[in-house]
């Protein structure tokens, strides 16, 4: 911070020194690391009891311990929904703690864009059917391969589709696309659901941010998009959103083209 000597005339302001503020951030770093470790341990420890609740639910559902009446079936449904929500949130917290401690490991390989879309479609088509939402793939022909961590990239697509399902009413439509760009392939998930107010577009990729708060966000944790951003950025891609309130949203991300993609599926004698 420069220190100026103000002797009345503004043109004559002279710098007579500099103030430097030193702050010891070790304490904050340690606290952050402790928090990240704590989150990792807790979310990991919760995985086993959640799995065992799910197993008990399955035994009940299969009527292995006796017949169920309608009310009991409804209760089991509701426990299953909450348990799945817990499972999702703990998995997201675990991912986030890995990211924050710098342990995000990529297993990048050449992958065809249509394979990524197909896997994500297969994973989500039952959910879209259940809600009466139409889902379709529009993949440009002849796209080059991308260099991608298949698991993480499909996770991102599935997360975007799962959001699209949550924020689109029955009868709506979701379109998955892959399109060519000079150095990358652009993937997108478009819905014609509730859309996002303009003032929140810059915030939704932040941790824990939810536009409508817990009650109206249908069981989300506000973590999905922040993890998606980390996964895409780590692979050298970019992620973004375009949305109009009441009309729908398009979430998109890019993945770099694989440089040696010509060698894919080719045979040299
Ligand atoms: P959540 O688990 O709450 O869905 P995300 O990080 O995935 O967390 O999303 C953050 C917020 O962005 C959501 O709570 C929601 O308000 C908004 N959002 C995400 N996707 C959509 C979408 N397709 N349509 C409308 N709003 C969305």
Short mmCIF file of N, CA and C and ligand atoms in Angstrom, two decimals, residues 88 92 159-160 163-168 189 191 193-196 204-206 208-213 217 219-227 243 248-251, ligand 1:
data_model
loop_
_atom_site.label_atom_id
_atom_site.label_comp_id
_atom_site.label_asym_id
_atom_site.label_seq_id
_atom_site.Cartn_x
_atom_site.Cartn_y
_atom_site.Cartn_z
N UNK A 88 -26.59 -39.76 -1.89
CA UNK A 88 -26.08 -38.83 -2.90
C UNK A 88 -25.24 -37.73 -2.26
N UNK A 92 -21.33 -36.86 -2.70
CA UNK A 92 -20.90 -35.55 -3.19
C UNK A 92 -19.90 -34.90 -2.23
N UNK A 159 -25.46 -35.76 -13.73
CA UNK A 159 -25.85 -34.73 -12.77
C UNK A 159 -26.66 -33.62 -13.43
N UNK A 160 -26.21 -33.20 -14.62
CA UNK A 160 -26.93 -32.14 -15.34
C UNK A 160 -28.31 -32.63 -15.75
N UNK A 163 -30.57 -32.79 -12.69
CA UNK A 163 -31.10 -31.45 -12.39
C UNK A 163 -32.22 -31.08 -13.35
N UNK A 164 -31.98 -31.35 -14.65
CA UNK A 164 -32.99 -31.00 -15.66
C UNK A 164 -34.31 -31.71 -15.33
N UNK A 165 -34.22 -32.98 -14.89
CA UNK A 165 -35.44 -33.72 -14.55
C UNK A 165 -36.12 -33.06 -13.35
N UNK A 166 -35.30 -32.68 -12.37
CA UNK A 166 -35.88 -32.11 -11.14
C UNK A 166 -36.59 -30.78 -11.38
N UNK A 167 -36.03 -29.98 -12.31
CA UNK A 167 -36.58 -28.63 -12.49
C UNK A 167 -37.44 -28.50 -13.76
N UNK A 168 -37.87 -29.65 -14.29
CA UNK A 168 -38.75 -29.63 -15.47
C UNK A 168 -40.04 -30.38 -15.13
N UNK A 189 -26.90 -30.04 -22.20
CA UNK A 189 -28.15 -30.62 -21.71
C UNK A 189 -29.16 -29.47 -21.65
N UNK A 191 -33.12 -28.19 -21.17
CA UNK A 191 -34.47 -28.55 -20.71
C UNK A 191 -35.41 -27.38 -20.97
N UNK A 193 -37.68 -26.47 -18.68
CA UNK A 193 -38.27 -26.38 -17.35
C UNK A 193 -38.35 -24.97 -16.81
N UNK A 194 -38.20 -24.85 -15.47
CA UNK A 194 -38.50 -23.57 -14.81
C UNK A 194 -37.48 -22.45 -15.10
N UNK A 195 -36.27 -22.82 -15.51
CA UNK A 195 -35.27 -21.78 -15.80
C UNK A 195 -34.69 -21.18 -14.52
N UNK A 196 -33.70 -20.30 -14.71
CA UNK A 196 -32.98 -19.72 -13.56
C UNK A 196 -32.96 -18.20 -13.71
N UNK A 204 -24.63 -20.19 -9.38
CA UNK A 204 -25.05 -21.58 -9.18
C UNK A 204 -23.92 -22.60 -9.20
N UNK A 205 -22.72 -22.19 -9.67
CA UNK A 205 -21.60 -23.14 -9.65
C UNK A 205 -20.82 -23.05 -8.34
N UNK A 206 -21.31 -22.18 -7.42
CA UNK A 206 -20.64 -22.10 -6.11
C UNK A 206 -21.16 -23.20 -5.19
N UNK A 208 -22.80 -25.18 -2.33
CA UNK A 208 -24.00 -25.07 -1.49
C UNK A 208 -25.02 -24.03 -1.98
N UNK A 209 -24.77 -23.42 -3.17
CA UNK A 209 -25.73 -22.41 -3.61
C UNK A 209 -26.97 -23.06 -4.23
N UNK A 210 -28.13 -22.65 -3.74
CA UNK A 210 -29.39 -23.11 -4.32
C UNK A 210 -30.27 -21.89 -4.57
N UNK A 211 -30.91 -21.85 -5.74
CA UNK A 211 -31.71 -20.69 -6.09
C UNK A 211 -32.91 -20.53 -5.16
N UNK A 212 -33.60 -21.63 -4.89
CA UNK A 212 -34.84 -21.51 -4.13
C UNK A 212 -34.74 -22.06 -2.72
N UNK A 213 -33.55 -22.43 -2.30
CA UNK A 213 -33.40 -22.98 -0.96
C UNK A 213 -33.87 -24.42 -0.94
N UNK A 217 -36.05 -26.87 -3.81
CA UNK A 217 -35.08 -27.41 -4.73
C UNK A 217 -35.13 -28.94 -4.77
N UNK A 219 -34.87 -31.61 -2.78
CA UNK A 219 -33.94 -32.58 -2.21
C UNK A 219 -32.52 -32.48 -2.69
N UNK A 220 -32.10 -31.37 -3.26
CA UNK A 220 -30.71 -31.23 -3.68
C UNK A 220 -29.84 -30.76 -2.53
N UNK A 221 -28.52 -30.75 -2.77
CA UNK A 221 -27.59 -30.33 -1.72
C UNK A 221 -26.87 -29.04 -2.09
N UNK A 222 -27.01 -28.62 -3.33
CA UNK A 222 -26.28 -27.42 -3.77
C UNK A 222 -24.81 -27.70 -4.07
N UNK A 223 -24.45 -28.98 -4.16
CA UNK A 223 -23.03 -29.33 -4.38
C UNK A 223 -22.74 -29.79 -5.81
N UNK A 224 -23.77 -30.34 -6.46
CA UNK A 224 -23.57 -31.01 -7.76
C UNK A 224 -22.83 -30.15 -8.78
N UNK A 225 -23.28 -28.92 -8.98
CA UNK A 225 -22.67 -28.10 -10.03
C UNK A 225 -21.24 -27.68 -9.68
N UNK A 226 -20.96 -27.48 -8.37
CA UNK A 226 -19.59 -27.09 -8.00
C UNK A 226 -18.64 -28.25 -8.25
N UNK A 227 -19.10 -29.48 -8.00
CA UNK A 227 -18.25 -30.64 -8.29
C UNK A 227 -18.09 -30.79 -9.81
N UNK A 243 -29.81 -19.50 -19.57
CA UNK A 243 -31.15 -19.84 -19.07
C UNK A 243 -32.10 -18.67 -19.16
N UNK A 248 -36.60 -22.35 -19.66
CA UNK A 248 -35.70 -23.50 -19.62
C UNK A 248 -34.24 -23.11 -19.54
N UNK A 249 -33.39 -24.13 -19.49
CA UNK A 249 -31.95 -23.90 -19.31
C UNK A 249 -31.15 -24.81 -20.23
N UNK A 250 -29.97 -24.31 -20.60
CA UNK A 250 -28.99 -25.17 -21.27
C UNK A 250 -27.70 -25.12 -20.47
N UNK A 251 -27.31 -26.27 -19.95
CA UNK A 251 -26.01 -26.39 -19.30
C UNK A 251 -25.06 -27.01 -20.31
P1 LIG B 1 -28.74 -29.15 -6.21
O1 LIG B 1 -28.27 -30.40 -5.57
O2 LIG B 1 -29.46 -28.22 -5.28
O3 LIG B 1 -29.49 -29.37 -7.49
P2 LIG B 1 -26.67 -28.05 -7.92
O4 LIG B 1 -25.32 -27.54 -7.58
O5 LIG B 1 -26.77 -29.21 -8.85
O6 LIG B 1 -27.38 -28.37 -6.54
O7 LIG B 1 -27.54 -26.85 -8.51
C1 LIG B 1 -27.54 -25.58 -7.86
C2 LIG B 1 -28.85 -24.87 -8.07
O8 LIG B 1 -28.98 -24.47 -9.45
C3 LIG B 1 -30.08 -25.74 -7.81
O9 LIG B 1 -30.40 -25.75 -6.45
C4 LIG B 1 -31.12 -25.05 -8.66
O10 LIG B 1 -31.67 -23.95 -7.95
C5 LIG B 1 -30.34 -24.52 -9.85
N1 LIG B 1 -30.45 -25.42 -11.03
C6 LIG B 1 -29.56 -26.37 -11.41
N2 LIG B 1 -29.95 -26.96 -12.55
C7 LIG B 1 -31.12 -26.40 -12.92
C8 LIG B 1 -32.03 -26.57 -14.03
N3 LIG B 1 -31.80 -27.46 -14.99
N4 LIG B 1 -33.14 -25.77 -14.05
C9 LIG B 1 -33.38 -24.86 -13.09
N5 LIG B 1 -32.56 -24.64 -12.03
C10 LIG B 1 -31.45 -25.39 -11.94
#
